[in-house]
Every structure is written in C-alpha cells, then in structure tokens.
Tab-separated table of C-alpha atoms in Angstrom:
chain	number	residue	atom	x	y	z
A	5	MET	CA	74.169	125.915	29.892
A	6	GLU	CA	75.262	129.284	31.251
A	7	ILE	CA	77.330	129.503	34.354
A	8	VAL	CA	77.412	132.675	36.416
A	9	LEU	CA	78.778	133.850	39.706
A	10	LYS	CA	76.950	135.810	42.435
A	11	ARG	CA	77.621	136.775	46.025
A	12	VAL	CA	75.168	135.391	48.569
A	13	TYR	CA	74.700	138.809	49.992
A	14	GLU	CA	73.196	140.048	46.763
A	15	ASP	CA	69.358	139.596	46.335
A	16	ALA	CA	68.276	136.281	44.600
A	17	SER	CA	66.425	136.751	41.369
A	18	PRO	CA	64.516	134.545	39.077
A	19	GLU	CA	67.119	135.288	36.489
A	20	ASP	CA	69.713	133.463	38.462
A	21	GLY	CA	68.331	130.076	37.391
A	22	TYR	CA	69.517	127.223	39.560
A	23	ARG	CA	71.263	128.513	42.609
A	24	VAL	CA	74.120	126.528	44.180
A	25	LEU	CA	76.101	127.567	47.219
A	26	VAL	CA	79.777	126.536	46.653
A	27	ASP	CA	81.284	127.407	50.009
A	28	ARG	CA	82.247	124.699	52.440
A	29	ILE	CA	80.833	126.724	55.393
A	30	TRP	CA	77.505	128.460	55.737
A	31	PRO	CA	77.781	132.310	55.044
A	32	ARG	CA	77.582	134.463	58.178
A	33	GLY	CA	74.299	136.454	58.691
A	34	ILE	CA	72.461	134.640	55.992
A	35	LEU	CA	69.074	133.017	56.525
A	36	LYS	CA	68.266	130.032	54.345
A	37	GLU	CA	65.187	131.838	53.076
A	38	LYS	CA	67.238	134.821	52.022
A	39	ALA	CA	69.867	132.697	50.308
A	40	ALA	CA	67.132	131.133	48.178
A	41	LEU	CA	69.252	128.146	47.221
A	42	ASP	CA	68.406	125.137	45.130
A	43	GLU	CA	71.508	123.336	46.379
A	44	TRP	CA	74.488	123.531	48.722
A	45	ASP	CA	77.365	121.353	47.190
A	46	LYS	CA	80.235	121.484	49.588
A	47	ASP	CA	82.182	119.020	47.339
A	48	LEU	CA	82.618	121.828	44.807
A	49	ALA	CA	84.360	123.983	47.360
A	50	PRO	CA	88.143	123.894	48.226
A	51	SER	CA	89.288	121.618	50.992
A	52	THR	CA	89.351	123.086	54.300
A	53	ALA	CA	93.124	122.906	54.540
A	54	LEU	CA	93.485	124.863	51.225
A	55	ARG	CA	90.844	127.384	52.075
A	56	GLU	CA	92.432	128.066	55.489
A	57	TRP	CA	95.954	128.349	53.873
A	58	PHE	CA	94.767	130.844	51.207
A	59	HIS	CA	92.682	132.916	53.604
A	60	HIS	CA	91.694	135.231	50.785
A	61	ASP	CA	95.254	136.639	50.490
A	62	PRO	CA	95.414	138.162	46.947
A	63	LEU	CA	99.187	137.546	46.959
A	64	LEU	CA	98.506	133.712	47.129
A	65	TRP	CA	95.867	133.853	44.451
A	66	GLU	CA	97.912	132.243	41.540
A	67	GLU	CA	99.220	129.333	43.832
A	68	PHE	CA	95.724	128.925	45.304
A	69	SER	CA	94.138	128.803	41.927
A	70	ARG	CA	96.693	126.071	40.801
A	71	LYS	CA	96.231	124.002	43.951
A	72	TYR	CA	92.475	124.217	43.767
A	73	LYS	CA	92.355	123.202	40.154
A	74	GLU	CA	94.533	120.259	41.104
A	75	GLU	CA	91.896	119.320	43.719
A	76	LEU	CA	89.201	119.702	41.352
A	77	LEU	CA	90.946	117.445	38.660
A	78	GLU	CA	91.800	114.821	41.217
A	79	GLN	CA	88.508	114.623	43.020
A	80	ASN	CA	86.472	115.538	39.854
A	81	PRO	CA	83.254	116.778	41.740
A	82	GLY	CA	82.010	118.561	38.559
A	83	LYS	CA	81.261	115.403	36.693
A	84	PRO	CA	78.435	114.162	39.042
A	85	PHE	CA	77.392	117.765	39.609
A	86	LEU	CA	76.811	118.309	35.881
A	87	GLU	CA	75.261	115.012	35.204
A	88	LYS	CA	72.710	115.812	37.911
A	89	ASN	CA	72.120	119.455	36.764
A	90	GLY	CA	72.775	119.008	32.974
A	91	GLN	CA	69.088	120.064	32.249
A	92	GLN	CA	69.587	123.467	33.774
A	93	GLU	CA	69.728	126.379	31.329
A	94	LYS	CA	71.500	128.654	33.898
A	95	ILE	CA	73.416	127.804	36.991
A	96	THR	CA	74.518	130.437	39.432
A	97	LEU	CA	77.420	129.488	41.714
A	98	VAL	CA	76.772	131.413	45.053
A	99	TYR	CA	79.493	132.379	47.323
A	100	ALA	CA	80.313	134.638	50.315
A	101	ALA	CA	83.730	135.941	49.516
A	102	ARG	CA	84.150	139.744	49.411
A	103	ASP	CA	86.913	139.776	46.905
A	104	GLU	CA	85.289	139.124	43.614
A	105	LYS	CA	88.653	139.025	41.780
A	106	HIS	CA	90.364	136.421	43.927
A	107	CYS	CA	87.781	133.977	45.000
A	108	HIS	CA	87.418	130.216	44.408
A	109	PRO	CA	84.187	130.300	42.279
A	110	LEU	CA	86.275	131.870	39.400
A	111	VAL	CA	88.297	128.654	39.225
A	112	LEU	CA	85.358	126.552	39.727
A	113	LYS	CA	83.446	128.210	36.800
A	114	ASP	CA	86.452	127.643	34.525
A	115	TYR	CA	86.690	123.991	35.517
A	116	LEU	CA	82.901	123.410	35.145
A	117	GLU	CA	82.914	125.175	31.651
A	118	GLN	CA	85.902	122.989	30.559
A	119	LEU	CA	83.903	119.960	31.434
A	120	LEU	CA	80.976	121.182	29.489
A	121	ASN	CA	83.186	122.009	26.479
A	122	ASN	CA	84.841	118.472	26.540
A	123	LYS	CA	81.496	116.750	26.753
A	124	SER	CA	80.141	118.781	23.758
A	125	LYS	CA	83.098	117.878	21.730
A	126	LYS	CA	82.519	114.107	22.245
C-alpha cells in the first residue's frame, strides 16, 4: 500500500486512489463534490486542544510532532483505519494546511507506514 499526501485545494485525480480527509474540521471554501473524498476520518486528526495549541506555528513543529505521535500511539486510530482499508493500493491523506512542511499529515503518514511495516514483519 502506498500512502501519499495532497492538499484538498488541489484537484482530485483518479491517481489519488482512496481519498481520506484527515482534518478535524471541514476545509473553508471547499464543496463536498470538489473534495471528491471517499472518507472523512476525524479520528486520525490531532485533538482539538493540540491543533489549537500548535496553530501551525513552525517554531512549535518538533514539539507538536512529538505530542501528536503520542496521541496516535495512545489512541491507535490507525489500526482500525488500516484494517478497514487494507485492500487499497493507494491512500491519499487529504488536508487543508498551507504549510506542507509543518502539517500533521506528515506525522500521520509516518505513523501509518510504521503500522504497515510492523504488520508485514509478523
């Protein structure tokens, strides 16, 4: 399975595979038809408290990444997500953040890939 990232403001494409919005709130100015999503999984997004604390401040990126990874490991939303979507060849994690270098889907992608790698080693 391949996991890729794409902003919701970019055009959807058949090459995206299975498109999952991974933000807790709906992106501004986007109609559901334009988003062309297969799923909206809020459980994969950072908690509201963590998202509001981070507020997309690059200076807080390292600490945010650590805290978000802790949330993911504690709540483990990736396990049911991957069990449900394990047959997909490609999953595109769709998000709204402008800063593509300091956004939660980067951490989420790493977490999901680690789960996949651990599963394949068993």
